[in-house]
Amino acid sequence: MEVKEAIKKRRAFRSLEPVKITKELIEDLAECAQITASCFNNQPWQYIFVHEPKALEQMQEALSQGNEWAHKASMVIVVLGKQEDDCVIHDRVYYRFDIGMATEAMILRATELGLVAHPIAGYSPRKTRAILDIPEDVDVIALVIVGKKSNKINPVLSEKQVENEKERPERKKIKDFVHLNRYGDKK
Ligand SMILES: Cc1cc2nc3c(=O)[nH]c(=O)nc-3n(C[C@H](O)[C@H](O)[C@H](O)COP(=O)(O)O)c2cc1C
């Protein structure tokens, strides 16, 4: 798949059906993070690939209201990192940027493999930490919900979420975030 095709195909779908999670899949996704660029090649990312049924069930406890659709996850990738593992240049703190790039690489690869990989912020870091034994000094940055897209709309979805299954939520116009040559110039 061309990169642009994967970028366009990626969607935050919420109607999921099970998919088999293999060691090969986890290695494949992890490799995409491994070779991502990072400040000074610091590679600040850490991931927990949660895929055993019992652990997945425990992780349901950590999800916020509105994310019940994620109970159908075949895998939850817990995105972790520490500020001290990456560049801090004056007031510029890079670990979340680098970890975001590595995570997007995994998300695009999952998309290419025909999977849904949906990042979420709606979870309790405190509960996630307790369930998975994550040390206090490691930030729980996001969860990525992995599954296969189901053609049957998940009945737990709100009206708005159902709408978003059918059509990609609207984006800003390119001219509203692109500046040419200097800030504020659009032409
Ligand atoms: C950092 C981040 C947090 C998000 N948190 C949630 C969430 O808690 N629940 C949810 O259903 N979707 C969540 N999303 C998905 C966005 O709602 C979705 O990407 C956006 O609506 C655009 O839709 P699209 O990705 O299908 O184009 C999150 C996405 C990101 C990047």
Short mmCIF file of C-alpha atoms and ligand atoms in Angstrom, two decimals:
data_model
loop_
_atom_site.label_atom_id
_atom_site.label_comp_id
_atom_site.label_asym_id
_atom_site.label_seq_id
_atom_site.Cartn_x
_atom_site.Cartn_y
_atom_site.Cartn_z
CA MET A 1 0.00 0.00 0.00
CA GLU A 2 1.24 3.49 -0.80
CA VAL A 3 1.84 5.69 2.26
CA LYS A 4 -0.79 8.20 1.14
CA GLU A 5 -3.30 5.38 0.69
CA ALA A 6 -2.71 4.18 4.26
CA ILE A 7 -3.01 7.76 5.56
CA LYS A 8 -6.34 8.12 3.78
CA LYS A 9 -7.59 4.67 4.81
CA ARG A 10 -6.83 5.18 8.51
CA ARG A 11 -9.97 5.95 10.47
CA ALA A 12 -10.91 5.99 14.13
CA PHE A 13 -13.64 3.37 13.67
CA ARG A 14 -15.57 2.24 16.75
CA SER A 15 -17.47 -0.81 15.47
CA LEU A 16 -15.01 -3.63 15.95
CA GLU A 17 -14.92 -7.38 15.59
CA PRO A 18 -12.24 -9.73 16.86
CA VAL A 19 -8.97 -10.28 15.05
CA LYS A 20 -6.26 -12.81 15.88
CA ILE A 21 -3.29 -11.21 17.58
CA THR A 22 -0.02 -13.01 16.88
CA LYS A 23 3.53 -12.54 18.09
CA GLU A 24 4.43 -11.69 14.49
CA LEU A 25 1.89 -8.87 14.39
CA ILE A 26 3.23 -7.38 17.63
CA GLU A 27 6.81 -7.63 16.33
CA ASP A 28 5.81 -6.07 13.02
CA LEU A 29 4.14 -3.09 14.73
CA ALA A 30 6.97 -2.70 17.25
CA GLU A 31 9.49 -2.66 14.40
CA CYS A 32 7.67 0.31 12.86
CA ALA A 33 8.10 2.20 16.14
CA GLN A 34 11.71 1.03 16.47
CA ILE A 35 12.84 2.66 13.22
CA THR A 36 11.01 5.96 13.73
CA ALA A 37 13.05 9.16 13.98
CA SER A 38 13.62 10.67 17.41
CA CYS A 39 15.57 13.56 18.89
CA PHE A 40 19.24 12.46 19.19
CA ASN A 41 17.95 8.96 18.38
CA ASN A 42 16.74 8.77 21.99
CA GLN A 43 13.85 6.40 21.17
CA PRO A 44 11.84 7.40 24.27
CA TRP A 45 8.80 5.16 23.54
CA GLN A 46 7.65 2.14 25.50
CA TYR A 47 4.56 0.08 24.73
CA ILE A 48 2.56 -2.59 26.49
CA PHE A 49 0.73 -4.81 24.01
CA VAL A 50 -2.22 -6.08 26.03
CA HIS A 51 -3.84 -9.02 24.22
CA GLU A 52 -4.57 -11.84 26.69
CA PRO A 53 -8.36 -12.03 27.27
CA LYS A 54 -8.08 -11.65 31.05
CA ALA A 55 -5.83 -8.59 30.80
CA LEU A 56 -8.10 -7.06 28.14
CA GLU A 57 -11.09 -7.53 30.40
CA GLN A 58 -9.27 -5.83 33.26
CA MET A 59 -8.40 -2.92 30.97
CA GLN A 60 -12.12 -2.29 30.36
CA GLU A 61 -12.18 -0.90 33.91
CA ALA A 62 -9.82 1.88 32.87
CA LEU A 63 -11.94 3.18 29.96
CA SER A 64 -13.90 6.42 30.31
CA GLN A 65 -17.60 6.75 29.70
CA GLY A 66 -18.25 6.93 25.96
CA ASN A 67 -15.47 4.48 25.17
CA GLU A 68 -17.52 1.32 25.85
CA TRP A 69 -17.07 0.46 22.16
CA ALA A 70 -13.44 -0.35 23.06
CA HIS A 71 -14.62 -3.39 25.09
CA LYS A 72 -14.45 -5.16 21.72
CA ALA A 73 -10.69 -4.57 21.42
CA SER A 74 -8.58 -7.55 20.43
CA MET A 75 -5.53 -5.67 21.66
CA VAL A 76 -4.87 -2.46 23.56
CA ILE A 77 -1.51 -0.83 22.98
CA VAL A 78 -0.57 1.26 26.00
CA VAL A 79 1.68 4.14 24.95
CA LEU A 80 4.26 5.03 27.59
CA GLY A 81 7.18 7.38 28.02
CA LYS A 82 9.25 9.54 30.30
CA GLN A 83 10.37 13.10 29.75
CA GLU A 84 13.88 12.27 30.97
CA ASP A 85 14.30 9.70 28.16
CA ASP A 86 14.33 12.36 25.44
CA CYS A 87 15.54 15.87 24.53
CA VAL A 88 14.55 18.89 26.57
CA ILE A 89 15.97 21.94 24.79
CA HIS A 90 15.21 25.04 26.88
CA ASP A 91 11.41 24.96 27.08
CA ARG A 92 11.07 22.44 24.25
CA VAL A 93 10.12 19.00 25.56
CA TYR A 94 10.27 16.36 22.82
CA TYR A 95 9.27 12.98 24.22
CA ARG A 96 5.57 13.24 23.43
CA PHE A 97 6.37 14.42 19.88
CA ASP A 98 8.71 11.49 19.23
CA ILE A 99 6.39 8.96 20.85
CA GLY A 100 3.50 10.34 18.79
CA MET A 101 5.47 9.86 15.60
CA ALA A 102 6.39 6.26 16.51
CA THR A 103 2.80 5.51 17.44
CA GLU A 104 1.48 6.94 14.17
CA ALA A 105 3.93 4.69 12.29
CA MET A 106 2.39 1.69 14.08
CA ILE A 107 -1.13 2.94 13.40
CA LEU A 108 -0.43 3.30 9.68
CA ARG A 109 1.15 -0.16 9.51
CA ALA A 110 -1.87 -1.63 11.30
CA THR A 111 -4.08 0.14 8.75
CA GLU A 112 -2.05 -1.35 5.91
CA LEU A 113 -2.59 -4.78 7.47
CA GLY A 114 -6.35 -4.22 7.36
CA LEU A 115 -6.76 -3.43 11.06
CA VAL A 116 -8.31 -0.58 12.97
CA ALA A 117 -5.85 1.13 15.34
CA HIS A 118 -7.73 3.87 17.16
CA PRO A 119 -5.86 6.11 19.66
CA ILE A 120 -7.82 7.29 22.68
CA ALA A 121 -7.29 9.71 25.54
CA GLY A 122 -10.49 8.69 27.33
CA TYR A 123 -9.12 6.38 30.01
CA SER A 124 -7.90 6.60 33.58
CA PRO A 125 -4.08 6.66 33.75
CA ARG A 126 -4.34 5.83 37.46
CA LYS A 127 -6.38 2.67 36.84
CA THR A 128 -4.22 1.70 33.84
CA ARG A 129 -1.13 2.05 36.02
CA ALA A 130 -2.64 -0.12 38.74
CA ILE A 131 -3.91 -2.83 36.35
CA LEU A 132 -0.63 -3.14 34.44
CA ASP A 133 1.92 -2.41 37.19
CA ILE A 134 3.25 0.69 35.44
CA PRO A 135 5.74 2.61 37.62
CA GLU A 136 4.75 6.07 38.86
CA ASP A 137 7.54 7.82 36.93
CA VAL A 138 6.36 6.52 33.53
CA ASP A 139 3.63 8.59 31.81
CA VAL A 140 0.63 6.77 30.34
CA ILE A 141 0.31 8.89 27.19
CA ALA A 142 -2.48 7.16 25.24
CA LEU A 143 -4.14 3.85 24.49
CA VAL A 144 -4.47 2.48 20.96
CA ILE A 145 -7.48 0.22 20.50
CA VAL A 146 -6.86 -2.51 17.93
CA GLY A 147 -9.44 -4.65 16.19
CA LYS A 148 -11.01 -5.32 12.85
CA LYS A 149 -13.70 -3.05 11.42
CA SER A 150 -17.15 -4.56 11.72
CA ASN A 151 -19.81 -3.74 9.17
CA LYS A 152 -22.39 -4.01 11.96
CA ILE A 153 -22.65 -0.73 13.86
CA ASN A 154 -21.83 -1.26 17.53
CA PRO A 155 -25.11 -0.63 19.46
CA VAL A 156 -23.27 1.19 22.28
CA LEU A 157 -22.34 4.08 19.97
CA SER A 158 -23.95 7.50 20.34
CA GLU A 159 -25.70 9.12 17.40
CA LYS A 160 -22.63 11.26 16.72
CA GLN A 161 -20.32 8.23 16.89
CA VAL A 162 -22.57 6.35 14.43
CA GLU A 163 -22.36 9.34 12.09
CA ASN A 164 -18.56 9.23 12.34
CA GLU A 165 -18.53 5.53 11.40
CA LYS A 166 -20.12 6.43 8.09
CA GLU A 167 -18.20 9.58 7.27
CA ARG A 168 -14.89 11.01 8.41
CA PRO A 169 -15.45 13.91 10.81
CA GLU A 170 -15.03 17.27 9.12
CA ARG A 171 -11.56 18.79 8.96
CA LYS A 172 -10.34 22.36 8.98
CA LYS A 173 -9.63 23.77 5.55
CA ILE A 174 -5.95 23.54 4.53
CA LYS A 175 -5.74 27.34 4.30
CA ASP A 176 -6.76 27.52 7.98
CA PHE A 177 -3.58 25.78 9.19
CA VAL A 178 -1.02 26.29 6.41
CA HIS A 179 1.11 29.44 6.24
CA LEU A 180 3.34 30.09 3.26
CA ASN A 181 6.82 31.45 3.84
CA ARG A 182 5.82 33.54 6.90
CA TYR A 183 3.22 33.34 9.62
CA GLY A 184 -0.12 34.63 8.46
CA ASP A 185 0.69 34.60 4.75
CA LYS A 186 -1.66 32.36 2.77
CA LYS A 187 -0.49 33.09 -0.78
C1 LIG B 1 -5.02 11.89 21.25
C2 LIG B 1 -6.34 11.35 20.75
C3 LIG B 1 -7.32 11.06 21.68
C4 LIG B 1 -8.54 10.51 21.25
N1 LIG B 1 -9.44 10.10 22.21
C5 LIG B 1 -10.55 9.44 21.82
C6 LIG B 1 -11.42 8.87 22.79
O1 LIG B 1 -11.20 8.93 24.00
N2 LIG B 1 -12.52 8.23 22.34
C7 LIG B 1 -12.82 8.09 21.00
O2 LIG B 1 -13.82 7.47 20.68
N3 LIG B 1 -11.99 8.61 20.05
C8 LIG B 1 -10.87 9.26 20.43
N4 LIG B 1 -9.99 9.76 19.48
C9 LIG B 1 -10.30 9.61 18.04
C10 LIG B 1 -10.74 10.95 17.43
O3 LIG B 1 -12.02 11.26 17.92
C11 LIG B 1 -10.74 10.83 15.90
O4 LIG B 1 -9.43 10.59 15.46
C12 LIG B 1 -11.28 12.09 15.24
O5 LIG B 1 -12.65 12.23 15.53
C13 LIG B 1 -11.11 12.08 13.72
O6 LIG B 1 -11.69 10.93 13.15
P1 LIG B 1 -10.81 10.01 12.17
O7 LIG B 1 -9.58 9.62 12.94
O8 LIG B 1 -11.69 8.80 11.85
O9 LIG B 1 -10.50 10.80 10.94
C14 LIG B 1 -8.78 10.30 19.87
C15 LIG B 1 -7.78 10.61 18.94
C16 LIG B 1 -6.57 11.10 19.38
C17 LIG B 1 -5.48 11.37 18.36
#
